Amino acid sequence: MNVLVINCGSSSLKYQLINSDTEAVLAKGLCERIGIDGRLVYQKTGLDKEITEAAMPTHKQAIQLVLDALVNPNTGAIANLSEIEAVGHRVVHGGEKFATSTVLTDEVIAAIEECNDLAPLHNPANLIGIRACQELMPNVPMVAVFDTAFHQTMPDVAYMYGLPYEYYEKYGVRRYGFHGTSHSFVSKRAAEIVGKNYEDLKIIVCHLGNGASICAVDHGKSVDTSMGLTPLEGLIMGTRSGDVDPSILDFIAQKENLTLPQVMNVLNKKSGVEGISGVSSDFRDIEAAAKEGNKRAALAQQTFAYRVIKYVGAYAAAMNGVDVICFTAGLGENDCKIREMVMNNLGYLGVEVNAEVNNATRGKEAVISTADSKVTCLAIPTNEELAICRETVALV
Ligand code: ADP
C-alpha cells in the first residue's frame, strides 16, 4: 500500500510517499513559505532534489503541487493518484481525547479542533492540512497520528502539576508530552535490538534534536516524559529554555519591561543553547566554537548534557531501574561527544561506554555500551514518518 505522510505546519508542509510493504520511501520533500510566496522541494528516491519556486497562497494549493509532482510523467513516483491508498497526518496535540492514532471522521476532526487551545501554533495548521487533503482526495482514508498519544499511559502522579486542581478540571492543565511517535518507535526498536520482549523492559529514550525530550518507557508504556502542557518544559533545547523557575518570568518582565507574551517569546525562541552560547541553536556551530575556545559555547554544551543526565537519573528512579538507554534525533544520532558526556555520568547505573563504537556512530544503529555494561546504551535513528505510515496502515 502507498501511504502519503503529511506533517503540516503554519507555513510549511513536509511529505513522504512510502510503500508500506517494502517500507521504502518513494518520494519526499516539503513546501515552504506557504501563504508568502512558495517553494516546492521534491525528490523522487534515486533522482536529484528539485526545487521549484511556485506560488502557493493556500495549503490546498501547496498539496495540489505535491500531488502534481508525485504523478509528473518524467519524475513522478506514481502513475496516477489512485495509487495513494491512505494518508497519515501528524497531529501535535490530541489532549486526553486520543490515546491512539485514529481514522479521521468529522467527529474526530471536531475533537481535534477542541484541542486547539492546547497547541494554538500547531493543531490549527495540522487541521488545515487534513481538510486540504480531504478536499483533494475525498475517497482516500486518512488517519491522525498524535504526538501526545503515546504518553496517555502516564499515571496521574506523573502528569499532575502542583497547581490548583481546578485548572486541570477546567482547562486540562497537565503534562501531555510530545515526540510520542518517536519515543514509541525508538523504544520498540530498542527491544528488537536487545532481543527482549518490549513488555519486559525499562527503557529511557533521549530524543535530542532541536526540540528535545526524554521519556521513561516502563514495560512498553510511557510513564513519564520531560515535555509538559507544551513542548517548552524539560530539557534545554536549541532555542527553548526547558525547565526554569516560574518566578523568572515576572522578574524578567519587570526588569526588561516586557509583556508576558514577549517573555514567552524569549523562552521559546531566544533561550536554550542559543541563549547560553550566543553562538547558534545548532550544536555543530556550538561544538566548533567550543573547540576554538569559546567558553559560553562549551558551557552551553555542558549545561545541555547536565540536564539530560539529571532527567535520566530521575527516570531511572521513577521506574526503579533501567535496562536500556536510547539516543535518537539529530544530536542523539550524530553527536558522539554529547552522548559520551551523558553516558560518562551514568557509571552509578552500571553504564560502561564503548568509546570506540560511540565515536564511530553517526546516523546509524549501534550498541554504544560495552558487552559488560549493566545498562545497554543504543544509538537508534528515529523515523517518525515510517511510524506514521505503519500506524496508518494498521488502521485502514
Ligand atoms: P528537529 O527535528 O527538532 O528540528 P533534528 O532532530 O533534526 O531536530 O536535530 C537537529 C539538531 O541536531 C541540529 O540543530 C544539530 O544541532 C544536531 N545535529 C544534526 N546533525 C549533527 C551532527 N552531525 N553532529 C552534531 N549535531 C548534529
Short mmCIF file of C-alpha atoms and ligand atoms in Angstrom, two decimals:
data_model
loop_
_atom_site.label_atom_id
_atom_site.label_comp_id
_atom_site.label_asym_id
_atom_site.label_seq_id
_atom_site.Cartn_x
_atom_site.Cartn_y
_atom_site.Cartn_z
CA MET A 1 0.00 0.00 0.00
CA ASN A 2 1.28 3.55 -0.78
CA VAL A 3 0.82 5.94 2.12
CA LEU A 4 1.26 9.69 1.88
CA VAL A 5 2.56 11.02 5.20
CA ILE A 6 1.85 14.69 5.84
CA ASN A 7 3.30 16.94 8.54
CA CYS A 8 1.62 20.29 8.07
CA GLY A 9 2.80 23.46 9.81
CA SER A 10 1.50 27.01 9.58
CA SER A 11 3.67 27.98 6.59
CA SER A 12 5.36 24.72 5.66
CA LEU A 13 4.42 21.14 4.91
CA LYS A 14 6.64 18.07 4.89
CA TYR A 15 5.59 14.97 2.98
CA GLN A 16 6.78 11.45 2.20
CA LEU A 17 5.23 8.84 -0.02
CA ILE A 18 6.04 5.43 1.48
CA ASN A 19 5.33 1.96 0.18
CA SER A 20 4.21 0.20 3.33
CA ASP A 21 5.00 -3.30 2.03
CA THR A 22 8.69 -2.59 1.46
CA GLU A 23 8.78 0.47 3.78
CA ALA A 24 10.69 2.22 1.01
CA VAL A 25 10.35 5.98 0.60
CA LEU A 26 9.19 6.56 -3.00
CA ALA A 27 9.42 10.36 -2.87
CA LYS A 28 9.70 13.09 -0.28
CA GLY A 29 10.04 16.80 0.13
CA LEU A 30 8.47 19.91 1.53
CA CYS A 31 6.52 23.03 0.71
CA GLU A 32 7.92 26.17 2.27
CA ARG A 33 6.67 29.73 2.57
CA ILE A 34 3.02 28.75 2.05
CA GLY A 35 0.89 31.90 2.01
CA ILE A 36 4.01 34.05 1.45
CA ASP A 37 5.44 33.19 -1.96
CA GLY A 38 6.05 29.45 -2.09
CA ARG A 39 8.77 26.90 -2.77
CA LEU A 40 8.34 23.23 -3.53
CA VAL A 41 11.11 20.76 -2.78
CA TYR A 42 10.53 17.36 -4.37
CA GLN A 43 12.75 14.34 -4.61
CA LYS A 44 11.92 11.02 -6.13
CA THR A 45 14.11 8.39 -4.50
CA GLY A 46 17.16 7.83 -6.71
CA LEU A 47 16.85 11.17 -8.51
CA ASP A 48 18.20 14.64 -7.69
CA LYS A 49 16.25 17.02 -5.50
CA GLU A 50 14.12 19.50 -7.49
CA ILE A 51 13.46 22.96 -6.07
CA THR A 52 10.71 24.98 -7.72
CA GLU A 53 9.58 28.48 -6.83
CA ALA A 54 5.81 28.14 -7.17
CA ALA A 55 3.00 30.32 -5.89
CA MET A 56 1.15 28.57 -3.07
CA PRO A 57 -1.23 31.04 -1.45
CA THR A 58 -3.02 28.26 0.45
CA HIS A 59 -2.20 24.82 1.87
CA LYS A 60 -4.64 23.29 -0.61
CA GLN A 61 -2.63 24.73 -3.49
CA ALA A 62 0.59 23.51 -1.87
CA ILE A 63 -0.77 19.96 -1.58
CA GLN A 64 -2.06 20.14 -5.15
CA LEU A 65 1.52 20.94 -6.26
CA VAL A 66 2.83 17.97 -4.27
CA LEU A 67 0.26 15.67 -5.91
CA ASP A 68 1.15 17.06 -9.36
CA ALA A 69 4.83 16.37 -8.66
CA LEU A 70 4.07 12.82 -7.49
CA VAL A 71 2.34 11.97 -10.81
CA ASN A 72 4.62 14.01 -13.08
CA PRO A 73 5.22 11.81 -16.17
CA ASN A 74 9.01 12.33 -16.01
CA THR A 75 9.93 12.45 -12.35
CA GLY A 76 6.77 11.28 -10.58
CA ALA A 77 6.87 8.35 -8.18
CA ILE A 78 3.44 7.01 -9.21
CA ALA A 79 1.42 6.93 -12.43
CA ASN A 80 -1.79 8.36 -11.01
CA LEU A 81 -3.34 9.50 -7.76
CA SER A 82 -5.35 6.32 -7.26
CA GLU A 83 -2.04 4.75 -6.21
CA ILE A 84 -2.17 6.79 -2.98
CA GLU A 85 -4.22 4.45 -0.84
CA ALA A 86 -4.09 6.22 2.50
CA VAL A 87 -2.88 9.46 4.07
CA GLY A 88 -1.31 9.66 7.54
CA HIS A 89 -1.36 13.08 9.20
CA ARG A 90 0.87 14.09 12.08
CA VAL A 91 -1.24 15.93 14.65
CA VAL A 92 0.60 17.57 17.52
CA HIS A 93 -1.98 17.64 20.30
CA GLY A 94 -4.67 15.08 21.00
CA GLY A 95 -5.25 16.20 24.58
CA GLU A 96 -6.81 13.49 26.74
CA LYS A 97 -9.18 12.54 23.95
CA PHE A 98 -6.74 10.50 21.89
CA ALA A 99 -4.63 7.72 23.40
CA THR A 100 -4.08 6.08 19.99
CA SER A 101 -3.99 7.01 16.33
CA THR A 102 -7.47 7.41 14.86
CA VAL A 103 -9.17 7.25 11.46
CA LEU A 104 -10.28 10.77 10.55
CA THR A 105 -14.02 11.39 10.52
CA ASP A 106 -15.99 14.61 11.00
CA GLU A 107 -16.35 13.79 14.72
CA VAL A 108 -12.62 13.17 15.08
CA ILE A 109 -11.82 16.43 13.34
CA ALA A 110 -14.19 18.27 15.69
CA ALA A 111 -12.47 16.61 18.67
CA ILE A 112 -9.03 17.65 17.38
CA GLU A 113 -10.37 21.18 16.99
CA GLU A 114 -11.30 21.14 20.67
CA CYS A 115 -7.60 20.57 21.46
CA ASN A 116 -6.57 23.72 19.52
CA ASP A 117 -6.37 25.71 22.74
CA LEU A 118 -3.59 23.41 23.97
CA ALA A 119 -1.44 23.82 20.84
CA PRO A 120 -2.53 27.06 19.16
CA LEU A 121 0.51 27.17 16.88
CA HIS A 122 0.31 23.57 15.70
CA ASN A 123 -3.15 21.99 15.75
CA PRO A 124 -4.91 24.57 13.57
CA ALA A 125 -2.17 24.13 10.95
CA ASN A 126 -2.46 20.33 11.16
CA LEU A 127 -6.23 20.65 10.60
CA ILE A 128 -5.75 22.90 7.58
CA GLY A 129 -3.57 20.16 6.05
CA ILE A 130 -6.16 17.49 6.86
CA ARG A 131 -9.01 19.46 5.30
CA ALA A 132 -6.99 20.33 2.20
CA CYS A 133 -6.10 16.65 1.66
CA GLN A 134 -9.72 15.62 2.15
CA GLU A 135 -10.85 18.10 -0.49
CA LEU A 136 -8.24 16.92 -2.97
CA MET A 137 -8.53 13.17 -2.21
CA PRO A 138 -12.13 12.78 -0.97
CA ASN A 139 -12.21 8.98 -1.19
CA VAL A 140 -8.85 8.19 0.38
CA PRO A 141 -8.91 7.04 4.03
CA MET A 142 -6.94 9.30 6.37
CA VAL A 143 -5.51 8.75 9.82
CA ALA A 144 -4.42 11.20 12.53
CA VAL A 145 -1.27 10.20 14.44
CA PHE A 146 -0.80 12.27 17.59
CA ASP A 147 2.48 13.40 19.20
CA THR A 148 0.78 13.15 22.57
CA ALA A 149 -0.99 9.77 22.24
CA PHE A 150 1.88 7.51 23.36
CA HIS A 151 2.11 9.42 26.66
CA GLN A 152 -1.55 8.97 27.58
CA THR A 153 -0.49 5.93 29.63
CA MET A 154 1.30 8.19 32.15
CA PRO A 155 -0.08 7.81 35.68
CA ASP A 156 -1.68 10.83 37.32
CA VAL A 157 1.26 11.28 39.69
CA ALA A 158 3.45 11.92 36.64
CA TYR A 159 1.10 14.22 34.77
CA MET A 160 -0.31 16.38 37.58
CA TYR A 161 1.31 19.73 38.28
CA GLY A 162 1.37 21.16 41.79
CA LEU A 163 -1.31 23.69 40.88
CA PRO A 164 -4.94 24.18 41.94
CA TYR A 165 -6.77 21.05 40.79
CA GLU A 166 -9.48 23.14 39.17
CA TYR A 167 -7.05 24.23 36.41
CA TYR A 168 -6.78 20.58 35.42
CA GLU A 169 -10.55 20.13 35.55
CA LYS A 170 -11.46 23.39 33.81
CA TYR A 171 -8.68 23.73 31.25
CA GLY A 172 -6.87 20.40 31.07
CA VAL A 173 -3.66 21.84 32.55
CA ARG A 174 -1.45 18.76 32.98
CA ARG A 175 1.60 17.13 31.43
CA TYR A 176 0.88 15.72 27.98
CA GLY A 177 4.33 15.21 26.49
CA PHE A 178 5.35 15.25 22.83
CA HIS A 179 7.60 13.36 20.37
CA GLY A 180 5.42 10.34 21.25
CA THR A 181 5.69 8.83 17.78
CA SER A 182 9.47 8.93 18.05
CA HIS A 183 9.65 7.65 21.64
CA SER A 184 7.35 4.76 20.72
CA PHE A 185 9.22 3.90 17.50
CA VAL A 186 12.67 4.04 19.12
CA SER A 187 11.74 2.14 22.29
CA LYS A 188 10.15 -0.67 20.26
CA ARG A 189 13.20 -0.86 18.04
CA ALA A 190 15.42 -0.96 21.15
CA ALA A 191 13.61 -4.07 22.37
CA GLU A 192 14.20 -5.72 18.98
CA ILE A 193 17.90 -4.83 19.07
CA VAL A 194 18.46 -6.25 22.55
CA GLY A 195 16.30 -9.27 21.65
CA LYS A 196 13.90 -9.00 24.58
CA ASN A 197 10.17 -8.55 25.00
CA TYR A 198 9.13 -4.89 24.82
CA GLU A 199 6.81 -5.54 27.76
CA ASP A 200 9.70 -6.82 29.92
CA LEU A 201 11.99 -3.79 29.64
CA LYS A 202 12.60 -0.48 31.37
CA ILE A 203 13.74 1.91 28.64
CA ILE A 204 14.75 5.57 28.66
CA VAL A 205 14.64 7.33 25.29
CA CYS A 206 16.59 10.57 24.85
CA HIS A 207 15.17 12.35 21.78
CA LEU A 208 17.80 15.05 21.35
CA GLY A 209 17.09 17.30 18.38
CA ASN A 210 16.41 20.97 18.07
CA GLY A 211 13.39 20.17 20.18
CA ALA A 212 14.41 17.63 22.82
CA SER A 213 12.62 15.39 25.28
CA ILE A 214 13.21 12.29 27.38
CA CYS A 215 10.73 9.53 28.01
CA ALA A 216 10.57 6.70 30.53
CA VAL A 217 9.03 3.61 28.91
CA ASP A 218 8.21 1.02 31.57
CA HIS A 219 7.06 -2.39 30.31
CA GLY A 220 6.02 -0.91 26.95
CA LYS A 221 4.21 2.13 28.34
CA SER A 222 5.24 5.77 28.61
CA VAL A 223 5.19 6.52 32.34
CA ASP A 224 6.84 9.93 32.31
CA THR A 225 8.26 12.43 29.86
CA SER A 226 10.05 15.74 30.12
CA MET A 227 7.84 17.96 27.94
CA GLY A 228 4.68 19.13 29.61
CA LEU A 229 1.50 21.01 28.76
CA THR A 230 3.55 22.40 25.88
CA PRO A 231 6.91 21.47 24.32
CA LEU A 232 8.67 24.17 26.37
CA GLU A 233 9.27 22.15 29.53
CA GLY A 234 12.15 19.84 30.34
CA LEU A 235 15.50 19.74 28.60
CA ILE A 236 17.44 22.77 27.44
CA MET A 237 16.83 22.84 23.67
CA GLY A 238 18.09 24.70 20.59
CA THR A 239 16.24 27.92 21.43
CA ARG A 240 13.82 26.77 24.17
CA SER A 241 14.68 27.21 27.83
CA GLY A 242 13.25 23.96 29.18
CA ASP A 243 12.66 23.99 32.95
CA VAL A 244 13.04 27.37 34.66
CA ASP A 245 11.88 28.77 37.96
CA PRO A 246 8.42 30.19 37.04
CA SER A 247 9.21 33.34 39.06
CA ILE A 248 11.81 34.27 36.45
CA LEU A 249 9.02 35.20 34.03
CA ASP A 250 7.71 38.00 36.24
CA PHE A 251 11.22 39.05 37.26
CA ILE A 252 12.41 39.43 33.65
CA ALA A 253 9.15 41.08 32.57
CA GLN A 254 9.73 43.79 35.18
CA LYS A 255 13.46 44.21 34.64
CA GLU A 256 13.27 44.30 30.85
CA ASN A 257 9.87 45.99 30.67
CA LEU A 258 8.37 43.15 28.65
CA THR A 259 4.82 41.79 28.46
CA LEU A 260 4.14 38.14 29.33
CA PRO A 261 3.84 37.13 25.63
CA GLN A 262 7.19 38.83 24.99
CA VAL A 263 8.81 36.89 27.83
CA MET A 264 7.28 33.67 26.48
CA ASN A 265 8.78 34.51 23.12
CA VAL A 266 12.22 34.81 24.76
CA LEU A 267 11.75 31.44 26.47
CA ASN A 268 10.69 29.76 23.23
CA LYS A 269 12.90 31.44 20.65
CA LYS A 270 15.89 33.13 22.26
CA SER A 271 16.89 30.77 25.04
CA GLY A 272 18.29 27.25 25.17
CA VAL A 273 21.83 26.62 23.93
CA GLU A 274 21.50 29.61 21.62
CA GLY A 275 20.71 31.85 24.56
CA ILE A 276 23.53 30.50 26.71
CA SER A 277 26.20 30.38 23.99
CA GLY A 278 25.21 33.47 21.99
CA VAL A 279 26.53 31.46 19.03
CA SER A 280 23.74 29.41 17.45
CA SER A 281 20.97 26.94 18.16
CA ASP A 282 22.81 24.35 16.06
CA PHE A 283 25.10 22.08 18.06
CA ARG A 284 27.53 21.79 15.16
CA ASP A 285 28.21 25.54 15.38
CA ILE A 286 28.42 25.34 19.15
CA GLU A 287 30.85 22.44 19.03
CA ALA A 288 33.05 24.33 16.55
CA ALA A 289 33.01 27.47 18.70
CA ALA A 290 33.78 25.45 21.86
CA LYS A 291 36.76 23.87 20.10
CA GLU A 292 38.07 27.35 19.30
CA GLY A 293 37.94 28.21 22.99
CA ASN A 294 34.55 29.95 23.22
CA LYS A 295 33.71 29.42 26.90
CA ARG A 296 30.00 30.15 26.61
CA ALA A 297 29.70 27.62 23.79
CA ALA A 298 31.39 24.99 25.98
CA LEU A 299 29.10 25.97 28.86
CA ALA A 300 26.02 25.55 26.62
CA GLN A 301 27.12 22.02 25.70
CA GLN A 302 27.84 21.10 29.30
CA THR A 303 24.59 22.59 30.59
CA PHE A 304 22.63 20.73 27.93
CA ALA A 305 24.31 17.43 28.80
CA TYR A 306 23.91 18.05 32.55
CA ARG A 307 20.13 18.47 32.16
CA VAL A 308 19.96 15.21 30.17
CA ILE A 309 21.97 13.44 32.90
CA LYS A 310 19.58 14.71 35.57
CA TYR A 311 16.49 13.54 33.67
CA VAL A 312 17.97 10.10 33.01
CA GLY A 313 18.59 9.80 36.75
CA ALA A 314 15.06 10.96 37.50
CA TYR A 315 13.52 8.41 35.14
CA ALA A 316 15.71 5.56 36.36
CA ALA A 317 14.35 6.47 39.79
CA ALA A 318 10.75 6.72 38.52
CA MET A 319 10.98 3.20 37.04
CA ASN A 320 13.10 1.85 39.91
CA GLY A 321 15.74 0.82 37.41
CA VAL A 322 16.61 0.95 33.73
CA ASP A 323 17.68 -1.72 31.25
CA VAL A 324 18.20 0.28 28.07
CA ILE A 325 19.04 3.92 27.31
CA CYS A 326 18.49 5.13 23.73
CA PHE A 327 19.81 8.21 21.96
CA THR A 328 17.94 9.50 18.93
CA ALA A 329 17.18 12.56 16.70
CA GLY A 330 19.74 14.97 15.19
CA LEU A 331 22.06 15.15 18.18
CA GLY A 332 21.34 11.77 19.71
CA GLU A 333 22.10 10.06 16.42
CA ASN A 334 25.13 12.11 15.43
CA ASP A 335 26.84 13.84 18.32
CA CYS A 336 29.14 11.30 19.96
CA LYS A 337 30.56 13.94 22.31
CA ILE A 338 27.20 14.77 23.90
CA ARG A 339 26.37 11.04 24.17
CA GLU A 340 29.71 10.43 25.85
CA MET A 341 29.24 13.35 28.26
CA VAL A 342 25.91 11.84 29.30
CA MET A 343 26.99 8.19 29.50
CA ASN A 344 30.18 9.02 31.42
CA ASN A 345 27.95 10.25 34.25
CA LEU A 346 25.88 7.10 34.45
CA GLY A 347 28.51 4.86 35.99
CA TYR A 348 26.34 4.56 39.12
CA LEU A 349 23.75 2.75 36.99
CA GLY A 350 26.41 0.37 35.73
CA VAL A 351 26.80 2.03 32.33
CA GLU A 352 30.10 1.29 30.61
CA VAL A 353 30.73 3.21 27.40
CA ASN A 354 32.20 1.57 24.33
CA ALA A 355 34.11 4.70 23.30
CA GLU A 356 35.37 3.27 20.03
CA VAL A 357 31.91 2.35 18.75
CA ASN A 358 30.37 5.54 20.15
CA ASN A 359 32.94 7.71 18.36
CA ALA A 360 32.29 5.94 15.08
CA THR A 361 28.47 6.09 15.27
CA ARG A 362 26.71 8.72 13.19
CA GLY A 363 23.19 8.32 11.86
CA LYS A 364 23.08 4.56 12.26
CA GLU A 365 22.04 1.95 14.79
CA ALA A 366 24.71 0.82 17.23
CA VAL A 367 25.21 -0.60 20.68
CA ILE A 368 27.42 2.08 22.23
CA SER A 369 27.93 0.44 25.63
CA THR A 370 30.28 -2.48 26.34
CA ALA A 371 29.15 -6.11 26.48
CA ASP A 372 29.60 -5.97 30.29
CA SER A 373 27.58 -2.78 30.76
CA LYS A 374 24.64 -3.37 33.15
CA VAL A 375 22.54 -0.97 31.07
CA THR A 376 22.60 -1.28 27.29
CA CYS A 377 23.06 2.08 25.54
CA LEU A 378 21.91 2.38 21.96
CA ALA A 379 22.02 4.94 19.16
CA ILE A 380 18.87 4.50 17.07
CA PRO A 381 17.83 6.76 14.17
CA THR A 382 14.23 7.80 14.65
CA ASN A 383 11.80 7.67 11.74
CA GLU A 384 8.57 9.43 12.58
CA GLU A 385 7.29 9.25 9.00
CA LEU A 386 7.67 5.48 8.89
CA ALA A 387 5.97 5.23 12.29
CA ILE A 388 3.05 7.32 10.98
CA CYS A 389 2.91 5.12 7.87
CA ARG A 390 2.75 1.95 9.99
CA GLU A 391 0.02 3.39 12.24
CA THR A 392 -1.96 4.44 9.19
CA VAL A 393 -1.76 1.03 7.56
CA ALA A 394 -2.76 -0.68 10.81
CA LEU A 395 -5.96 1.40 10.94
CA VAL A 396 -7.07 1.40 7.31
P1 ADP B 1 14.23 18.91 14.87
O1 ADP B 1 13.57 17.78 14.11
O2 ADP B 1 13.75 19.06 16.27
O3 ADP B 1 14.33 20.20 14.13
P2 ADP B 1 16.64 17.33 14.49
O4 ADP B 1 16.30 16.04 15.12
O5 ADP B 1 16.73 17.42 13.02
O6 ADP B 1 15.74 18.50 15.08
O7 ADP B 1 18.04 17.80 15.12
C1 ADP B 1 18.63 18.99 14.70
C2 ADP B 1 19.88 19.25 15.54
O8 ADP B 1 20.71 18.09 15.53
C3 ADP B 1 20.70 20.36 14.92
O9 ADP B 1 20.36 21.57 15.50
C4 ADP B 1 22.09 19.96 15.28
O10 ADP B 1 22.42 20.67 16.46
C5 ADP B 1 22.06 18.48 15.58
N1 ADP B 1 22.84 17.74 14.61
C6 ADP B 1 22.46 17.29 13.40
N2 ADP B 1 23.48 16.65 12.79
C7 ADP B 1 24.53 16.70 13.63
C8 ADP B 1 25.87 16.24 13.59
N3 ADP B 1 26.34 15.58 12.54
N4 ADP B 1 26.66 16.48 14.67
C9 ADP B 1 26.20 17.12 15.72
N5 ADP B 1 24.94 17.60 15.82
C10 ADP B 1 24.12 17.40 14.80
#
